[in-house]
Short mmCIF file of C-alpha atoms in Angstrom, two decimals:
data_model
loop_
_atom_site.label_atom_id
_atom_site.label_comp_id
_atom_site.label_asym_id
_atom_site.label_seq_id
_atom_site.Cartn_x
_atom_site.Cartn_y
_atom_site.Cartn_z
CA UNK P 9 0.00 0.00 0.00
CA UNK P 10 1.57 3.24 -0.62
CA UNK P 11 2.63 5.55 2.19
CA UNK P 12 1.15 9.08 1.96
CA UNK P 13 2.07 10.42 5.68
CA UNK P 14 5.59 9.86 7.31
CA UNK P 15 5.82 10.59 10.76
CA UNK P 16 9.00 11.33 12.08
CA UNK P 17 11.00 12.28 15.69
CA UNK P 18 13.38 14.75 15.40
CA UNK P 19 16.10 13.70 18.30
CA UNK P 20 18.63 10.74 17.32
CA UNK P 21 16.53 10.28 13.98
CA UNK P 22 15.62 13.35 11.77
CA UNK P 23 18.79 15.09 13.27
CA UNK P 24 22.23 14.07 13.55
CA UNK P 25 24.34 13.50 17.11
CA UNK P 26 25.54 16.88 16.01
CA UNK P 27 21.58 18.19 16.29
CA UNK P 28 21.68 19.09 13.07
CA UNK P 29 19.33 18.73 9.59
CA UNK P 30 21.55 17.20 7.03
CA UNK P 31 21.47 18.29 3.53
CA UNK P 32 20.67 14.78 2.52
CA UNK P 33 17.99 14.57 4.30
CA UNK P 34 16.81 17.81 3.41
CA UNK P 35 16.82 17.03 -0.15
CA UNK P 36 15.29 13.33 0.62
CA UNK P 37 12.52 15.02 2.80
CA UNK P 38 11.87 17.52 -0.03
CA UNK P 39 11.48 14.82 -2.81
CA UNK P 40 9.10 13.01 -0.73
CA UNK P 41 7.06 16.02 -0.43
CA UNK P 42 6.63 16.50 -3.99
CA UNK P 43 6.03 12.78 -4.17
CA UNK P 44 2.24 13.74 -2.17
CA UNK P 45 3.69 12.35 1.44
CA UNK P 46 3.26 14.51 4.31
CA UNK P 47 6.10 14.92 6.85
CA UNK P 48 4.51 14.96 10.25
CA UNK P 49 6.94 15.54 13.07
CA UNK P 50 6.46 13.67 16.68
CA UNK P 51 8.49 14.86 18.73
CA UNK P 52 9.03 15.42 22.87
CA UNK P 53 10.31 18.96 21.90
CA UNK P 54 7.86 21.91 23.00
CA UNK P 55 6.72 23.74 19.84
CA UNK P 56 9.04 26.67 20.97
CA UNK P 57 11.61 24.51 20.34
CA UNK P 58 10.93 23.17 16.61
CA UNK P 59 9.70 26.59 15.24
CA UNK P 60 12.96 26.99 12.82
CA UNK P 61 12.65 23.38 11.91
CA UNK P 62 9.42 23.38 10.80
CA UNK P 63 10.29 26.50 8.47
CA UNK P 64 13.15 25.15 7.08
CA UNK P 65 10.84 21.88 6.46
CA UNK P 66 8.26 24.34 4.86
CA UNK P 67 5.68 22.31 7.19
CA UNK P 68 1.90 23.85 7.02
CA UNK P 69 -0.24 20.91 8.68
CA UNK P 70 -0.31 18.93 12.19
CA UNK P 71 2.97 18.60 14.55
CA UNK P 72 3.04 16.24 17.63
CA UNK P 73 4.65 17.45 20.27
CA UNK P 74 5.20 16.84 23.96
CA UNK P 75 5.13 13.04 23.28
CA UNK P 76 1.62 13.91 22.32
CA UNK P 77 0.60 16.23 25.24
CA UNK P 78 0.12 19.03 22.78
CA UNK P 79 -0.76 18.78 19.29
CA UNK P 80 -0.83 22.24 16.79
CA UNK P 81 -1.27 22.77 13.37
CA UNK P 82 1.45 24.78 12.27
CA UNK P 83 -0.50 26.35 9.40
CA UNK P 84 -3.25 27.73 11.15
CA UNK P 85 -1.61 27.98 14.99
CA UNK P 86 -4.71 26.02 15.99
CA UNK P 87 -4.21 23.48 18.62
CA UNK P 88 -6.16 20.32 17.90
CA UNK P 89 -5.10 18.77 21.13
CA UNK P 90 -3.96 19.38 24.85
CA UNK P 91 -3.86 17.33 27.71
CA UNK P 92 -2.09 19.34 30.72
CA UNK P 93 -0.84 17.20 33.91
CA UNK P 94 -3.20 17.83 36.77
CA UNK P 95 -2.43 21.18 39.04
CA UNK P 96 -1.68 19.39 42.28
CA UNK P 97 0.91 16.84 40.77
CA UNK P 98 2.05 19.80 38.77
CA UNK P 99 3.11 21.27 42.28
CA UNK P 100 4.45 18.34 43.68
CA UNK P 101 6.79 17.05 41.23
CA UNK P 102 8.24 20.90 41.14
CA UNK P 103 8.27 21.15 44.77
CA UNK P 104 10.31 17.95 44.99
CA UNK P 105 12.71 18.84 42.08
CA UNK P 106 13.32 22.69 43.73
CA UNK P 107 13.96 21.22 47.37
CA UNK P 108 16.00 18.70 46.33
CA UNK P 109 17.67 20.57 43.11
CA UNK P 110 16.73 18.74 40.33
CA UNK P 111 17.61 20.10 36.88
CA UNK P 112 14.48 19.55 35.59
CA UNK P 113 12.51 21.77 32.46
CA UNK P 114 8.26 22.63 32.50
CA UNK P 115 7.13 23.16 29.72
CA UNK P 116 3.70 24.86 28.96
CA UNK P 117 2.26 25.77 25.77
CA UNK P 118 3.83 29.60 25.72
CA UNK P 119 7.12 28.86 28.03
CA UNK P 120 9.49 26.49 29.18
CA UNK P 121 10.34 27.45 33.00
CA UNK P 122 13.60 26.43 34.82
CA UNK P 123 14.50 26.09 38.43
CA UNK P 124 17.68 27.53 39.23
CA UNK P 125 21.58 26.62 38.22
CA UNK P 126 19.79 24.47 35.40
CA UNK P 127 22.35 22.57 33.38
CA UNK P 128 19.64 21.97 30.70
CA UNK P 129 18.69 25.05 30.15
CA UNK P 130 21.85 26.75 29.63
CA UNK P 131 21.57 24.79 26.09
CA UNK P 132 18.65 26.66 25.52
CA UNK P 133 19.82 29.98 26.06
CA UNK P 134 23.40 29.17 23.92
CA UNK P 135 20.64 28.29 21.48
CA UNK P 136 18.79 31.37 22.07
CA UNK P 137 21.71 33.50 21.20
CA UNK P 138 22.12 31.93 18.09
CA UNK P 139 18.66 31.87 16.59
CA UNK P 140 16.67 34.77 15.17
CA UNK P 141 14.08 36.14 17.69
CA UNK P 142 11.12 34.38 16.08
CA UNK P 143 13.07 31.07 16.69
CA UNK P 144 13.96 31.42 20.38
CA UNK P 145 12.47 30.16 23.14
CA UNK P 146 10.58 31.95 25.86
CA UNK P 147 12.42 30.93 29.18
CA UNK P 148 11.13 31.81 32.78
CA UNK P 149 13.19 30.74 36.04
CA UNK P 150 11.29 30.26 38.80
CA UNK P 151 11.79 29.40 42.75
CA UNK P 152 8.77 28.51 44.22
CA UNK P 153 6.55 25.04 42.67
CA UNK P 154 3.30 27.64 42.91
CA UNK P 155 4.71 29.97 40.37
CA UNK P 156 4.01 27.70 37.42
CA UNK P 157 0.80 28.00 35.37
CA UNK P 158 -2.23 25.65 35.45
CA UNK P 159 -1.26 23.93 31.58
CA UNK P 160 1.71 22.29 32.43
CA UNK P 161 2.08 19.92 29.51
CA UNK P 162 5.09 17.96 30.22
CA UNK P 163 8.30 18.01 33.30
CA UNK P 164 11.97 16.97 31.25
CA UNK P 165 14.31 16.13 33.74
CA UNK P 166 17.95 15.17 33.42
CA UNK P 167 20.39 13.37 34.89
CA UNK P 168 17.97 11.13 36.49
CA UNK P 169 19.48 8.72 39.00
CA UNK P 170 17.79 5.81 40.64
CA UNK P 171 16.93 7.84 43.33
CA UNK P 172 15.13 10.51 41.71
CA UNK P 173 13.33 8.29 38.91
CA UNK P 174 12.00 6.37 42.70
CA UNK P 175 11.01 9.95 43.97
CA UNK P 176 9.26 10.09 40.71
CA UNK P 177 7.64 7.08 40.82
CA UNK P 178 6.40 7.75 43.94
CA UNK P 179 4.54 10.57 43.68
CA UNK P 180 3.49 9.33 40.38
CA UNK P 181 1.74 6.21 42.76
CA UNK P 182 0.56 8.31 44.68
CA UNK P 183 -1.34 10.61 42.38
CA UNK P 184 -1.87 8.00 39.88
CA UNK P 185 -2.17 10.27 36.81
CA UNK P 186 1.32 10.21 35.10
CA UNK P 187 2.90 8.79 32.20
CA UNK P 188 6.48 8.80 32.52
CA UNK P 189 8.97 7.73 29.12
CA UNK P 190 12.57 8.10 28.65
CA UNK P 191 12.79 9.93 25.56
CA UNK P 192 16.77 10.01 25.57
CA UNK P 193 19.73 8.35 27.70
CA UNK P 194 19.67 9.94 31.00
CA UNK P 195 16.87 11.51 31.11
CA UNK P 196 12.54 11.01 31.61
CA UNK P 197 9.78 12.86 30.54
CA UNK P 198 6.95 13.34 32.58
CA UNK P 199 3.21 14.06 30.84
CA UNK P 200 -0.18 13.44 32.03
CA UNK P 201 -1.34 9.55 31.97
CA UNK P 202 -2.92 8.78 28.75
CA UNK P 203 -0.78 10.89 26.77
CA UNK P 204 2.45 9.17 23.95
CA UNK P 205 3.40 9.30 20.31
CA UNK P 206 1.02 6.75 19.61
CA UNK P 207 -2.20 7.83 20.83
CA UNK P 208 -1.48 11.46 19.47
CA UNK P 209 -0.95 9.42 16.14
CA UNK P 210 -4.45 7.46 17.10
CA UNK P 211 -6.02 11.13 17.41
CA UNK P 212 -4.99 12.65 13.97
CA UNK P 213 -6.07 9.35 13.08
CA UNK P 214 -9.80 9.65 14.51
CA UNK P 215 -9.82 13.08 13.22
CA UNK P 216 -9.32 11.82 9.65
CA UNK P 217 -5.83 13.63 9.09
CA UNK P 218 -3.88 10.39 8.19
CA UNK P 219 -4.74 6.62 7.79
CA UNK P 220 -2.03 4.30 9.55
CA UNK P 221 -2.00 1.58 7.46
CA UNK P 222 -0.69 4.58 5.17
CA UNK P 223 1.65 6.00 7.46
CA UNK P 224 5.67 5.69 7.97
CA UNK P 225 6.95 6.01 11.47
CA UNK P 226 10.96 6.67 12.10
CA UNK P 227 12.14 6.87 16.00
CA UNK P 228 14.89 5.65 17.89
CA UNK P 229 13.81 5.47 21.46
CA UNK P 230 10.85 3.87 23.76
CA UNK P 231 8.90 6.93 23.55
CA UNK P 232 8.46 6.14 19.58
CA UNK P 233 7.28 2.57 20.21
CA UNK P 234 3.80 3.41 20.91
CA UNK P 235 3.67 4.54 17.11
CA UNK P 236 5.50 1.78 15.89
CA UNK P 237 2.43 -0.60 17.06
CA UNK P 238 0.15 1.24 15.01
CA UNK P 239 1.80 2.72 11.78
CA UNK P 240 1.62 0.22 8.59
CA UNK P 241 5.33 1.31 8.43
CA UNK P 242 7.24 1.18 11.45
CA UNK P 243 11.43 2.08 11.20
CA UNK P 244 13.50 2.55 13.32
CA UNK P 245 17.30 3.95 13.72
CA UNK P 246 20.32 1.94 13.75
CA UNK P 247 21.60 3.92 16.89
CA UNK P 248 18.11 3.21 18.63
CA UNK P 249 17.04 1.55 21.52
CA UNK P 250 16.96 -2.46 21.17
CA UNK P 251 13.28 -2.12 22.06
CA UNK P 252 12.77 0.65 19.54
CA UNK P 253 14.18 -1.78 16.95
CA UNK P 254 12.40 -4.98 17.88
CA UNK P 255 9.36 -3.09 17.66
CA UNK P 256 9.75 -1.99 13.93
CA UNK P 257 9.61 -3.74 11.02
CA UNK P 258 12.75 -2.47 9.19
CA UNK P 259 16.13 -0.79 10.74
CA UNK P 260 17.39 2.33 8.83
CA UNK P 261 20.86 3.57 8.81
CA UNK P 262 21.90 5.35 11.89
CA UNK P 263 21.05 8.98 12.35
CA UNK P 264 24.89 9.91 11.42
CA UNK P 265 24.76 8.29 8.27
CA UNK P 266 21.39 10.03 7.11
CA UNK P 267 19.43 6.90 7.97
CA UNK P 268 16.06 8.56 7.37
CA UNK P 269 17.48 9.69 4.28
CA UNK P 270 18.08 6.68 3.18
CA UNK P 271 15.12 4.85 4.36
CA UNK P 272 12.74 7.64 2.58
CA UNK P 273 14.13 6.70 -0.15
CA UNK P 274 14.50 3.02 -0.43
CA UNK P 275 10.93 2.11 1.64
CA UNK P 276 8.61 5.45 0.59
CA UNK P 277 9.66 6.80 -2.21
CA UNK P 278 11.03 3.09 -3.56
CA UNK P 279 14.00 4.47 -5.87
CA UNK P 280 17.40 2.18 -6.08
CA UNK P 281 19.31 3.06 -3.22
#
């Protein structure tokens, strides 16, 4: 059956370990366009954080972000779907990660707040001072768990140690209303419970903006494998996760070697590769 949508994470698959867009891929992305397939991207970015990307991609329909906490169409601005983490676990995962000091990220729909001496975010200000102003990202420190908003979408935190993803778990127990994912070595996201890659993918689904029997999936990590069990096309990256991998049906070239590339090419657009 041929694949009209390709959806597509953008850390350890779209870009390289360098976090960059290739030209290769660029060009393979491009040709797949004019071929009539969509690029959809899935990503656990915030939409602050993929706004150049998605120009340079010349994207105009649906992007999944948050690990599906927050869907928007880029074209419009709309947002077709939300799902915030509820206010009082919202306040006790950031009173736990400020007391015990956590380097840990909140995102909402308009900022991404930061507790203090944040490791993490210091990559987003070096990245704010080298992006034009309508690419940077809105950053707010705060001290106090009560000075976040009520749509809290998802919590990054990094350098997660066993003791902190117990903590985590814990509270998570307790409130019964999280889904937590590790989205990259070292690190877990943290949205509300019913909320991944693949039921955002279920949603544009329902809503009649792709058919997944017709759809392409590339991701590398266990936040991707929720799409991989629905997508007709499931592939994942070389430099994956093993249970990334098992759960695909074909293994591209790593993301260094313009695997997605590649893959577009030999499994979409089916030219000789």
């Amino acid at each position: 059956m041929r694949i009209r949508w390709c959806v597509c994470d953008v850390d350890g698959t779209l870009m390289n370990s360098a976090n960059h867009l290739t030209e290769e891929t660029m060009l393979a992305v491009r040709q797949m366009q004019e071929a009539g397939v969509e690029l959809i991207l899935s990503t656990g970015r915030s939409p602050l954080f993929i706004k150049e990307l998605v120009a340079k991609l010349n994207l105009g329909g649906p992007v999944i972000c948050c690990n599906g906490g927050l869907i928007r169409h880029v074209g419009t601005r709309q947002t077709l779907f939300s799902k915030e983490i509820r206010r009082e676990t919202v306040l006790a995962l950031a009173a736990d990660f400020l007391d015990n000091g956590v380097d840990a990220l909140m995102y909402s729909d308009e900022h991404i707040y930061y507790n203090r001496g944040s490791k993490r975010a210091q990559l987003y200000f070096r990245f704010n001072q080298e992006k034009e102003p309508e690419f940077q990202v809105p950053m707010i420190e705060i001290t106090r768990a009560e000075e976040l908003p009520d749509r809290i979408i998802k919590f990054f935190v990094w350098d997660v140690d066993a003791a902190l993803a117990e903590r985590i778990t814990t509270i998570h127990n307790k409130q019964g209303d999280l889904y937590i994912v590790q989205s990259m070595k070292g690190s877990l996201d943290v949205m509300a419970s019913g909320v991944s890659k693949g039921e955002a993918l279920r949603f544009l689904a329902q809503q009649g903006r792709l058919q997944l029997a017709q759809t392409a999936v590339f991701g590398d990590n266990y936040n991707d494998v929720s799409m991989f069990e629905l997508a007709g096309l499931p592939i994942a990256m070389a430099n994956g996760e093993a249970a990334a991998k098992q759960a695909a049906k074909f293994v591209a070239r790593s993301n260094d070697e313009n695997g997605v590339a590649h893959a577009i090419r030999r499994y979409i657009l089916e030219q000789p590769v």
